[in-house]
Short mmCIF file of C-alpha atoms in Angstrom, two decimals:
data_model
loop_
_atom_site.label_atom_id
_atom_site.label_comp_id
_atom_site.label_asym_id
_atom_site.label_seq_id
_atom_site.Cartn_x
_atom_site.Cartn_y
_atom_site.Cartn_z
CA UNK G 173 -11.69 33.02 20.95
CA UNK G 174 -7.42 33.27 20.68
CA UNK G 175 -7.55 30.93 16.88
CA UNK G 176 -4.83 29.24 15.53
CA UNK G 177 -6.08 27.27 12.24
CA UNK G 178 -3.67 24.22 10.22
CA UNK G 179 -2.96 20.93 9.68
CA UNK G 180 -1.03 19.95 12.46
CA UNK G 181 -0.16 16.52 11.24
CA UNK G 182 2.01 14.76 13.58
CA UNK G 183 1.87 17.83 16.40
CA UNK G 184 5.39 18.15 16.42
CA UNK G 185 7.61 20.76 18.63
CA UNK G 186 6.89 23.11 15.68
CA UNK G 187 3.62 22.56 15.97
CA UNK G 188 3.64 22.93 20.15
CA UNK G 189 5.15 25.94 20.29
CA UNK G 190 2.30 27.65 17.79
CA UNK G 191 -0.29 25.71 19.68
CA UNK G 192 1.12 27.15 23.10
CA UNK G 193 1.18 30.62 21.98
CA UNK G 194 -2.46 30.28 21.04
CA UNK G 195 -2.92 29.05 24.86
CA UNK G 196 -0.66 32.21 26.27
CA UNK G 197 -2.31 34.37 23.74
CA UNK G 198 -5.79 33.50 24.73
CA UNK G 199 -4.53 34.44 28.54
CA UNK G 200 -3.57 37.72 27.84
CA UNK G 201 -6.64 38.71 26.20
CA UNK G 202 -9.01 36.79 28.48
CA UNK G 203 -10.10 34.78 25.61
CA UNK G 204 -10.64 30.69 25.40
CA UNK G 205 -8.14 29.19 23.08
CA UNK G 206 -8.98 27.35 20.24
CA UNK G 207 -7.64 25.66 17.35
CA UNK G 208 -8.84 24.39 13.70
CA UNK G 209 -8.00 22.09 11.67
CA UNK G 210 -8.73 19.69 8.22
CA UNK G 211 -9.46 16.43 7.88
CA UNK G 212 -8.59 14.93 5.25
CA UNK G 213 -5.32 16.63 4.46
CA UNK G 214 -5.55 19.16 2.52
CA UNK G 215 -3.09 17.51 -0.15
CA UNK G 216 -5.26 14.30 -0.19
CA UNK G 217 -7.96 17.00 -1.79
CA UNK G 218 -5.88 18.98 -4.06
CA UNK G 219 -2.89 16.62 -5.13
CA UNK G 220 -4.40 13.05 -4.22
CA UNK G 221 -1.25 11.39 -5.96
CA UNK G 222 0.88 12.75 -3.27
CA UNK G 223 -1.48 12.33 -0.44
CA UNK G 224 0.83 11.64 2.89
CA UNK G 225 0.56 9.27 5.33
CA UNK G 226 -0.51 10.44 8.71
CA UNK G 227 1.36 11.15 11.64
CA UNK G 228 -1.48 11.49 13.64
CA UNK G 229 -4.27 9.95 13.66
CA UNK G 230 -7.62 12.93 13.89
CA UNK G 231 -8.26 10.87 17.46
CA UNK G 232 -4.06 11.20 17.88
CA UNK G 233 -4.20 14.93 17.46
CA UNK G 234 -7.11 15.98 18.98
CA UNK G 235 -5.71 14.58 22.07
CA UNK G 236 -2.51 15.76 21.82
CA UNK G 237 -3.76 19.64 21.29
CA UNK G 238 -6.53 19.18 24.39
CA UNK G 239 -3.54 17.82 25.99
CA UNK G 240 -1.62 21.01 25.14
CA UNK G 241 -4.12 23.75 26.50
CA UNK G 242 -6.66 23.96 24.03
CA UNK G 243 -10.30 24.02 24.70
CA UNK G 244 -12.21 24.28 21.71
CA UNK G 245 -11.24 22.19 18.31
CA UNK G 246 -12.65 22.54 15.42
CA UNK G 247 -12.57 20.10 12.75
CA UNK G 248 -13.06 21.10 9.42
CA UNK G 249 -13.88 19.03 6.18
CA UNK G 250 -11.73 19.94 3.74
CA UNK G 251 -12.98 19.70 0.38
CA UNK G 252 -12.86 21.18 -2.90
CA UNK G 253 -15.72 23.50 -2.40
CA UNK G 254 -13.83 24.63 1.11
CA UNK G 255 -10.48 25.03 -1.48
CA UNK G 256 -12.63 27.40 -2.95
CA UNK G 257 -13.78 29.60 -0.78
CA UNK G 258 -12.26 32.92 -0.97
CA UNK G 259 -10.54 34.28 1.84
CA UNK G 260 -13.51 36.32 3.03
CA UNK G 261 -15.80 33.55 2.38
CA UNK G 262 -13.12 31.80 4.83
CA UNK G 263 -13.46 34.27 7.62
CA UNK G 264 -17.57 34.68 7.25
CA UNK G 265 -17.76 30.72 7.25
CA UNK G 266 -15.47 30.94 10.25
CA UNK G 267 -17.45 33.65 11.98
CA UNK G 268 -20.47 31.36 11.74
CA UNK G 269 -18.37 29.39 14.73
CA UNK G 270 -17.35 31.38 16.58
CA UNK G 271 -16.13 35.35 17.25
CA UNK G 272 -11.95 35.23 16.56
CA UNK G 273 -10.42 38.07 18.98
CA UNK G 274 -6.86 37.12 17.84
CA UNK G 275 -5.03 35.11 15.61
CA UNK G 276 -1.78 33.25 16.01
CA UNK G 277 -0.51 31.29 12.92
CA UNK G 278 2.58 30.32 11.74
CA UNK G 279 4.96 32.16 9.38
CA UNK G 280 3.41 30.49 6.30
CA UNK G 281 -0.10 30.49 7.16
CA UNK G 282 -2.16 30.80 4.31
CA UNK G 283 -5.51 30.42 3.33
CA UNK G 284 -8.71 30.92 0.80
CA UNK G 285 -8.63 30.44 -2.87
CA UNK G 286 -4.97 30.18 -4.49
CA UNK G 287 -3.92 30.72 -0.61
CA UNK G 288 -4.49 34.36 -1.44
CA UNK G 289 -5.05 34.94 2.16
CA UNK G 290 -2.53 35.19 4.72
CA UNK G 291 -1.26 37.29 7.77
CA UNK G 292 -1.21 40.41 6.17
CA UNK G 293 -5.06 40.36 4.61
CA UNK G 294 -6.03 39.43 7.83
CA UNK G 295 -4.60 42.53 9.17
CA UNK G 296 -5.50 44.48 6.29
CA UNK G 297 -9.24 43.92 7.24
CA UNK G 298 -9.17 44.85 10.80
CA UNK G 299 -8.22 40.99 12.34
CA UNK G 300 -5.79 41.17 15.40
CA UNK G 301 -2.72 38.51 14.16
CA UNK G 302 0.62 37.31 15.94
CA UNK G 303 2.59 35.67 13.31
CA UNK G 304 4.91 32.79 14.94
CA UNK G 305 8.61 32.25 13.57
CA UNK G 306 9.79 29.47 11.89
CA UNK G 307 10.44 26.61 14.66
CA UNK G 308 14.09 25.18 14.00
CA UNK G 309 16.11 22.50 15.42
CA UNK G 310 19.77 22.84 14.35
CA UNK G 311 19.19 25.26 12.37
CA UNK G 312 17.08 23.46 10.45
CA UNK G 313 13.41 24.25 10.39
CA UNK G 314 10.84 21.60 11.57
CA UNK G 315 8.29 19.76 8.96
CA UNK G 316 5.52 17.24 9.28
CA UNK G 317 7.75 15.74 5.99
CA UNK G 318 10.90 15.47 8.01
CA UNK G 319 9.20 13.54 11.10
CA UNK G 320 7.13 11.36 8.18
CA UNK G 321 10.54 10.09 6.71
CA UNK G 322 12.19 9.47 9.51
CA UNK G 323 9.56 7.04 10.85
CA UNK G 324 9.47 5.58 7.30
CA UNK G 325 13.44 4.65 7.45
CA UNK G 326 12.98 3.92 11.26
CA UNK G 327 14.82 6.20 12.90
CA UNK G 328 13.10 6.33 16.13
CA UNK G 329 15.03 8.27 18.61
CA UNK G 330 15.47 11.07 15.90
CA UNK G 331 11.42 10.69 15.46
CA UNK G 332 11.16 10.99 19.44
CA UNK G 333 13.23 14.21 19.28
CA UNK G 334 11.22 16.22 16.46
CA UNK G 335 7.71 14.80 18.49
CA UNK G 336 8.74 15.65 21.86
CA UNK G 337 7.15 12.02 22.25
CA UNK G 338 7.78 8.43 21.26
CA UNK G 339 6.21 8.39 17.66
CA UNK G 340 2.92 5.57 18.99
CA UNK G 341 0.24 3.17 16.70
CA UNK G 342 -3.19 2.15 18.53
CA UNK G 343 -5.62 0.38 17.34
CA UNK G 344 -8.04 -3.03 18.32
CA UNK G 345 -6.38 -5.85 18.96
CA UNK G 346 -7.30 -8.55 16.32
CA UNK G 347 -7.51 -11.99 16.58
CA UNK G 348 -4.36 -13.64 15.26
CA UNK G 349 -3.22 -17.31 13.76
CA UNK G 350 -1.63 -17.45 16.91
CA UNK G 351 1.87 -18.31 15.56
CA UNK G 352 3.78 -16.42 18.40
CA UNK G 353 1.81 -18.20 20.86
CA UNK G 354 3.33 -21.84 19.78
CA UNK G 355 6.55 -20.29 20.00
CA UNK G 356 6.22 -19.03 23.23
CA UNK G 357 5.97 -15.41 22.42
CA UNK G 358 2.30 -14.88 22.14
CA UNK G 359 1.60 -11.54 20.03
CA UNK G 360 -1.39 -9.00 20.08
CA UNK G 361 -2.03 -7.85 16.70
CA UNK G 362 -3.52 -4.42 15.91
CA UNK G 363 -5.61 -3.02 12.91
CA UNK G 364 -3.93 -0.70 11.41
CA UNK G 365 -5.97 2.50 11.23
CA UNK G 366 -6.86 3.86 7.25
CA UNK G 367 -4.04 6.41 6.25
CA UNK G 368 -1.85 5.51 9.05
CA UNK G 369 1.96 6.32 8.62
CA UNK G 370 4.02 2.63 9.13
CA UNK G 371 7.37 2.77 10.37
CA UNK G 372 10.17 0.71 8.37
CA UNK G 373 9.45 -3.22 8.04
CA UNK G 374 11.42 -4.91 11.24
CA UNK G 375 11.50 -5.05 14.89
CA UNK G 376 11.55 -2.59 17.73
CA UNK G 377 12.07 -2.18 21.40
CA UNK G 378 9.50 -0.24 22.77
CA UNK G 379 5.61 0.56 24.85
CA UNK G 380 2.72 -0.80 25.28
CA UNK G 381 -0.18 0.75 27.06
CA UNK G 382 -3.52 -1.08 27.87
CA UNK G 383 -5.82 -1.23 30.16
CA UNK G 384 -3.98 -3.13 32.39
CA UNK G 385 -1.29 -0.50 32.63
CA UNK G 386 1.73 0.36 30.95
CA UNK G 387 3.97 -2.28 29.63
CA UNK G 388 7.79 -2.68 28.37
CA UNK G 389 6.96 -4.75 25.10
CA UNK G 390 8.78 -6.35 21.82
CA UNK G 391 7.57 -4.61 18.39
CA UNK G 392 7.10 -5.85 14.71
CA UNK G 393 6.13 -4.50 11.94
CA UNK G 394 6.07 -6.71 9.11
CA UNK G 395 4.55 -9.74 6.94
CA UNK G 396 6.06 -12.70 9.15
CA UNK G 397 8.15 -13.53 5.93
CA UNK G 398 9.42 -16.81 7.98
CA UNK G 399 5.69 -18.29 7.98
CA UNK G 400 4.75 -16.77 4.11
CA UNK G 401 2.97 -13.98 5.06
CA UNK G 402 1.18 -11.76 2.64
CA UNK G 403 -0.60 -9.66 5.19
CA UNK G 404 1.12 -6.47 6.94
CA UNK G 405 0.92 -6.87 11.06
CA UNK G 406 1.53 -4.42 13.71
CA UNK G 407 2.12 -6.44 16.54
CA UNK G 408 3.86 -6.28 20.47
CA UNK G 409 4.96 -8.87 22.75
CA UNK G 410 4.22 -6.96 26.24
CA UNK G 411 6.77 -8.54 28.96
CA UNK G 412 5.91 -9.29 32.22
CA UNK G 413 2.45 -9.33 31.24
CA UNK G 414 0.05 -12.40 31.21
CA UNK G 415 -3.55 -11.80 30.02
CA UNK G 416 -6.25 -11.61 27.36
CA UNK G 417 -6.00 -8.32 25.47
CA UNK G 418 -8.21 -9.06 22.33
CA UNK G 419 -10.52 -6.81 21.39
CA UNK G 420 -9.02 -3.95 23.68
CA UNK G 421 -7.36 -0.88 22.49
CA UNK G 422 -3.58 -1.36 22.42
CA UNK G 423 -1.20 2.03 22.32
CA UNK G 424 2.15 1.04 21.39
CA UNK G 425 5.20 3.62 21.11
CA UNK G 426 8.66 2.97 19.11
CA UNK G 427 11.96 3.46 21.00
CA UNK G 428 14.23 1.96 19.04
CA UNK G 429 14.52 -0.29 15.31
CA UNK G 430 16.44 -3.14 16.31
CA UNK G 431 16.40 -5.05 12.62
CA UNK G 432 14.87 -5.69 9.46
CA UNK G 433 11.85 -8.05 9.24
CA UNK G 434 13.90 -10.95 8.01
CA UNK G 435 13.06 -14.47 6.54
CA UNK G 436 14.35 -17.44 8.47
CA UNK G 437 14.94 -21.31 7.46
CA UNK G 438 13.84 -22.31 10.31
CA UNK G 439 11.52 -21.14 13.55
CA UNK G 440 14.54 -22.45 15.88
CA UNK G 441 16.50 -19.72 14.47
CA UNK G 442 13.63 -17.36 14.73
CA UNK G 443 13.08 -18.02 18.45
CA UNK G 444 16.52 -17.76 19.20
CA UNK G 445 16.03 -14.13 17.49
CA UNK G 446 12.73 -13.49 19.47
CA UNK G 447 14.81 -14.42 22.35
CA UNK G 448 17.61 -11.68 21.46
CA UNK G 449 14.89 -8.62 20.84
CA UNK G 450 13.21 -9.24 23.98
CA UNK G 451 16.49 -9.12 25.90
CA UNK G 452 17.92 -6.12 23.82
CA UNK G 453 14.29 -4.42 24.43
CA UNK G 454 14.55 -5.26 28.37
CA UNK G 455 18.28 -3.22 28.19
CA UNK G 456 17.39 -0.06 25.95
CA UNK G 457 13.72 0.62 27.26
CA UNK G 458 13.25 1.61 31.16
CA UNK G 459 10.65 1.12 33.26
#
């Protein structure tokens, strides 16, 4: 196996290009590429108060790195008693998987106990390592942190840039009270998956993808302040579409914020504003 072994939260173009020198990697040596990685975060474990968000889903990123080239993934439960491990304990629990011809890791790969391990004691004990650069945009170098606050201030096209992607939420559509129904713009509502980075409160033009195909829709993300709301929904109108989507799993991918989630005195204002997003979402979002 070519190994490359980290986080990979969000599987951004930093990520990408490590993951696709794995995949060249493994070429050149006629080995099958293969990737590891931690679930939870490892900062969930070791510093719970500042556990972040995820980009990705585990279901998210394992399709996004099968998607990339790799063909094994391993997923690894990180723990305190894994934080532990020395770094040959690492390697030897490693080795019980599988036999690691090369590995590629990124600049600040580390690993073991007090992340005493790292490129250099891997090649100190006889381990054949390509160390990728830093991955910079700008001039700037790319972090999961950067992508995570951007989506958190909804800046969407800036999001789509560091991703290489539209920055997406899927889940099972949940039944609903039905409020956007009565007014005309009937809703599917999605759980929200545990851990799952929100973007900003407010509404977006964007995707939808069901089973029915792929779909220009209207976003929200918000409480429905309007109706009293206490509860946070995730929800699309899909245009051009008529059907029953509860119970399926809904995709939906964030283009553009359009506004805050905002608190109306009356729903004849608030259809007249449902109106506006779905024609602003019909301009910026093509087919």
């Amino acid at each position: 196996m070519t190994l490359t072994v980290g986080s990979f939260d969000g599987v951004h173009l930093g990520h990408t290009d490590v993951i696709r020198r794995t995949v060249v990697a493994a070429a050149r040596d006629g080995a099958q590429p293969a990737l590891m990685t931690f679930e939870p975060h490892p900062r969930c474990v070791l510093d719970p108060a500042n556990c972040p968000p995820s980009v990705t889903t585990l279901q998210e990123k394992l399709a996004l790195v099968e998607s990339l080239g790799i063909e094994h993934a391993i997923v690894i439960r990180f723990d305190r008693a894994l934080a532990g491990l020395s770094p040959q304990q690492f390697i030897d629990l490693v080795a019980t998987a599988m036999e690691v011809k090369r590995w590629v890791v990124g600049f600040d790969f580390a690993f073991g106990r007090e992340r005493r391990g790292n490129a250099e004691w891997l090649r100190a004990n006889g381990h054949a390592v390509d160390v990728v650069p830093p991955f910079t945009l700008n001039g700037k170098e790319l972090l999961s942190s950067d992508v995570r606050r951007l989506v958190t201030l909804g800046e969407m096209e800036e999001v789509t840039r560091l991703l290489g992607r539209e920055y997406s939420m899927a889940g099972p559509v949940e039944a609903g009270d039905r409020v956007g129904r009565r007014l005309g713009f009937p809703t599917a509502n999605i759980a929200i998956e545990p851990n799952k980075l929100v973007p900003a409160l407010g509404a977006y033009a964007g995707r939808a993808v069901a089973e029915e195909g792929k779909f220009i829709a209207a976003l929200s993300v918000g409480y429905r302040p309007t109706f009293g709301g206490t509860q946070l929904r995730v929800e699309a109108f899909l245009l051009d579409f008529e059907g029953d989507l509860y119970q399926q799993r809904l995709e939906l991918k964030f283009v553009r914020y359009l506004h805050p989630d905002i608190t109306f005195p009356n729903t004849d204002e608030l259809v007249q504003q449902l109106r506006s997003d779905v024609a602003d979402t019909r301009r910026i979002v093509k087919p």
